[in-house]
Amino acid sequence: GTKNPGKIEGAKRALEKYFTNVEIQGIKVSSDVSEQPVGIETYEGALNRVDNLVKYAKENHIKADLFMAVESGLTSELGFWAITNIAVIQNTQGEVGVGSSASFPVPNKYVEEIKTETLGTVMDRLFNESDLRSSTGGIGLLTHEVVTRIDLTTEAFLMALTPFINDKVWKDEPSALEKE
């Protein structure tokens, strides 16, 4: 659900841990949420991207085993302001896996700026960089390249893959609607 090279690489790395002959096609679709998701918008954005990706694939006769999206957002749900990544994966049967990455803290003094401008814009300005979101991300600078945006994206996708790599053991039972 993106053309962002870092997100695509994260998806590829996660899939290659469990599958061979991985081929990924990056397709940009809308998240239908704010440019800088806050709170539940982060999950909603990833879910919307997957839904929009499935629609796009149907309309354009594209076949895929998995439809994947990740959204990075600002949240205070952990008791402090942080950036987290939420990944959503859906297979051709409509089964969904959701996962998150490690989250990193955001100083209170930057929260409002990030809400109005986006994390990428604020980080580019603070560190005198350009387009960090397409490479190592702000976390790359904050950890001195020990952890990058690709790492966080990979982690979120690995967590979202757990229902798919553990057969029926780690899945919700299908609802009556899904059985029809």
Coordinates of C-alpha atoms in Angstrom, one line a residue:
G1 CA 0.0 0.0 0.0
T2 CA 2.9 2.4 -0.6
K3 CA 5.7 3.4 -2.9
N4 CA 8.0 4.3 0.1
P5 CA 11.2 2.4 -0.4
G6 CA 11.8 1.9 3.3
K7 CA 8.4 0.5 3.9
I8 CA 8.7 -1.8 0.9
E9 CA 12.1 -3.1 2.1
G10 CA 10.7 -3.7 5.6
A11 CA 7.9 -5.8 4.1
K12 CA 10.4 -7.7 2.0
R13 CA 12.7 -8.5 4.9
A14 CA 9.7 -9.7 7.0
L15 CA 8.4 -12.0 4.3
E16 CA 11.8 -13.4 3.5
K17 CA 12.1 -14.7 7.0
Y18 CA 9.3 -17.3 6.2
F19 CA 8.8 -17.5 2.5
T20 CA 11.0 -18.0 -0.6
N21 CA 10.7 -16.3 -4.0
V22 CA 9.2 -13.2 -2.4
E23 CA 8.1 -10.6 -5.0
I24 CA 6.6 -7.3 -3.8
Q25 CA 4.9 -4.6 -5.9
G26 CA 4.6 -1.2 -4.2
I27 CA 1.3 0.4 -5.0
K28 CA 0.4 3.8 -3.6
V29 CA -3.1 3.9 -2.1
S30 CA -4.7 6.3 0.2
S31 CA -4.8 5.8 4.0
D32 CA -7.9 8.0 4.2
V33 CA -6.6 9.5 7.5
S34 CA -4.5 12.6 8.4
E35 CA -1.1 13.1 6.8
Q36 CA 0.2 12.6 10.3
P37 CA -2.0 10.0 12.0
V38 CA -2.6 10.4 15.7
G39 CA -3.9 7.7 18.0
I40 CA -6.3 5.2 16.5
E41 CA -5.8 6.8 13.1
T42 CA -2.6 4.9 12.8
Y43 CA -4.4 1.6 12.9
E44 CA -7.2 2.9 10.7
G45 CA -4.8 4.2 8.2
A46 CA -3.0 0.9 7.8
L47 CA -6.4 -0.9 7.6
N48 CA -7.7 1.5 5.0
R49 CA -4.6 1.1 2.9
V50 CA -5.1 -2.6 2.8
D51 CA -8.8 -2.2 1.9
N52 CA -7.9 0.2 -0.8
L53 CA -5.1 -2.0 -2.0
V54 CA -7.5 -5.0 -2.3
K55 CA -9.9 -2.8 -4.3
Y56 CA -7.1 -1.6 -6.5
A57 CA -6.0 -5.2 -7.2
K58 CA -9.5 -6.3 -8.1
E59 CA -10.0 -3.4 -10.4
N60 CA -6.7 -3.9 -12.1
H61 CA -6.7 -7.7 -12.2
I62 CA -3.7 -8.0 -10.0
K63 CA -3.2 -11.3 -8.1
A64 CA -1.4 -11.4 -4.8
D65 CA -1.1 -13.8 -1.9
L66 CA -1.0 -11.0 0.7
F67 CA -2.0 -7.4 0.8
M68 CA 0.2 -5.4 3.2
A69 CA 0.3 -1.9 4.6
V70 CA 2.0 -0.1 7.4
E71 CA 1.2 3.3 8.9
S72 CA 3.5 5.3 11.3
G73 CA 1.7 7.5 13.8
L74 CA 1.9 9.5 17.0
T75 CA 0.2 8.1 20.1
S76 CA -0.1 8.9 23.8
E77 CA -1.9 5.6 24.5
L78 CA 1.3 4.2 26.1
G79 CA 1.2 6.9 28.8
F80 CA 3.7 9.1 26.9
W81 CA 3.9 10.5 23.4
A82 CA 5.6 8.1 21.0
I83 CA 5.8 7.2 17.4
T84 CA 4.8 3.7 16.5
N85 CA 4.2 1.6 13.3
I86 CA 1.1 -0.5 12.8
A87 CA 1.1 -3.1 10.1
V88 CA -1.9 -4.8 8.6
I89 CA -1.8 -7.9 6.4
Q90 CA -4.7 -9.5 4.6
N91 CA -4.6 -12.8 2.7
T92 CA -6.8 -13.8 -0.3
Q93 CA -9.3 -15.5 2.1
G94 CA -9.9 -12.1 3.9
E95 CA -8.0 -13.2 7.1
V96 CA -6.2 -10.3 8.7
G97 CA -3.0 -10.0 10.9
V98 CA -2.1 -6.8 12.7
G99 CA 1.2 -6.0 14.3
S100 CA 3.1 -3.1 15.8
S101 CA 6.7 -2.1 16.1
A102 CA 8.7 -0.8 19.0
S103 CA 7.7 2.7 19.8
F104 CA 10.1 5.6 20.4
P105 CA 9.4 8.6 22.7
V106 CA 8.6 12.1 21.4
P107 CA 9.5 15.1 23.6
N108 CA 6.4 17.0 24.6
K109 CA 7.9 20.2 23.0
Y110 CA 7.6 18.7 19.5
V111 CA 4.1 17.0 19.8
E112 CA 2.0 19.9 18.4
E113 CA 4.5 20.6 15.6
I114 CA 4.4 16.9 14.6
K115 CA 0.6 16.9 14.7
T116 CA 0.4 19.8 12.3
E117 CA 3.5 19.3 10.1
T118 CA 4.3 15.5 10.3
L119 CA 7.1 13.7 12.0
G120 CA 9.2 13.7 8.8
T121 CA 9.0 17.4 8.3
V122 CA 9.9 18.2 11.9
M123 CA 12.8 15.7 11.9
D124 CA 14.2 17.0 8.6
R125 CA 14.2 20.5 10.1
L126 CA 15.7 19.5 13.4
F127 CA 18.5 17.4 11.9
N128 CA 19.0 19.5 8.8
E129 CA 18.1 16.6 6.5
S130 CA 15.7 16.0 3.6
D131 CA 13.2 13.2 3.1
L132 CA 14.2 11.1 6.1
R133 CA 10.9 9.2 5.8
S134 CA 12.2 7.5 2.6
S135 CA 15.4 6.3 4.1
T136 CA 16.5 5.6 7.7
G137 CA 13.7 7.7 9.2
G138 CA 14.0 9.9 12.2
I139 CA 14.7 6.9 14.3
G140 CA 17.9 6.2 12.3
L141 CA 19.2 9.6 13.4
L142 CA 17.9 9.3 17.0
T143 CA 19.6 5.9 17.5
H144 CA 22.7 6.8 15.4
E145 CA 21.7 4.2 12.8
V146 CA 21.4 1.3 15.3
V147 CA 17.7 1.1 14.5
T148 CA 16.2 2.4 11.2
R149 CA 12.8 2.9 9.8
I150 CA 13.2 -0.3 7.8
D151 CA 13.9 -2.2 11.1
L152 CA 10.7 -0.8 12.7
T153 CA 8.7 -1.6 9.6
T154 CA 10.1 -5.1 9.4
E155 CA 9.2 -5.6 13.1
A156 CA 5.6 -4.5 12.6
F157 CA 5.2 -6.8 9.6
L158 CA 6.7 -9.7 11.4
M159 CA 4.2 -9.3 14.2
A160 CA 1.3 -9.0 11.7
L161 CA 2.5 -12.3 10.1
T162 CA 2.0 -14.4 13.3
P163 CA -1.5 -15.6 12.4
F164 CA -0.3 -16.6 8.9
I165 CA 2.8 -18.6 10.0
N166 CA 1.2 -20.5 12.9
D167 CA -1.6 -22.2 11.0
K168 CA -4.8 -22.3 13.0
V169 CA -3.1 -22.1 16.4
W170 CA -2.8 -18.3 16.6
K171 CA -5.9 -17.2 14.7
D172 CA -9.3 -15.9 15.7
E173 CA -12.2 -18.2 14.9
P174 CA -14.0 -17.0 11.8
S175 CA -17.3 -15.2 12.6
A176 CA -20.6 -16.6 11.3
L177 CA -20.5 -14.0 8.6
E178 CA -17.0 -15.1 7.4
K179 CA -18.1 -18.8 7.2
E180 CA -20.9 -17.9 4.7

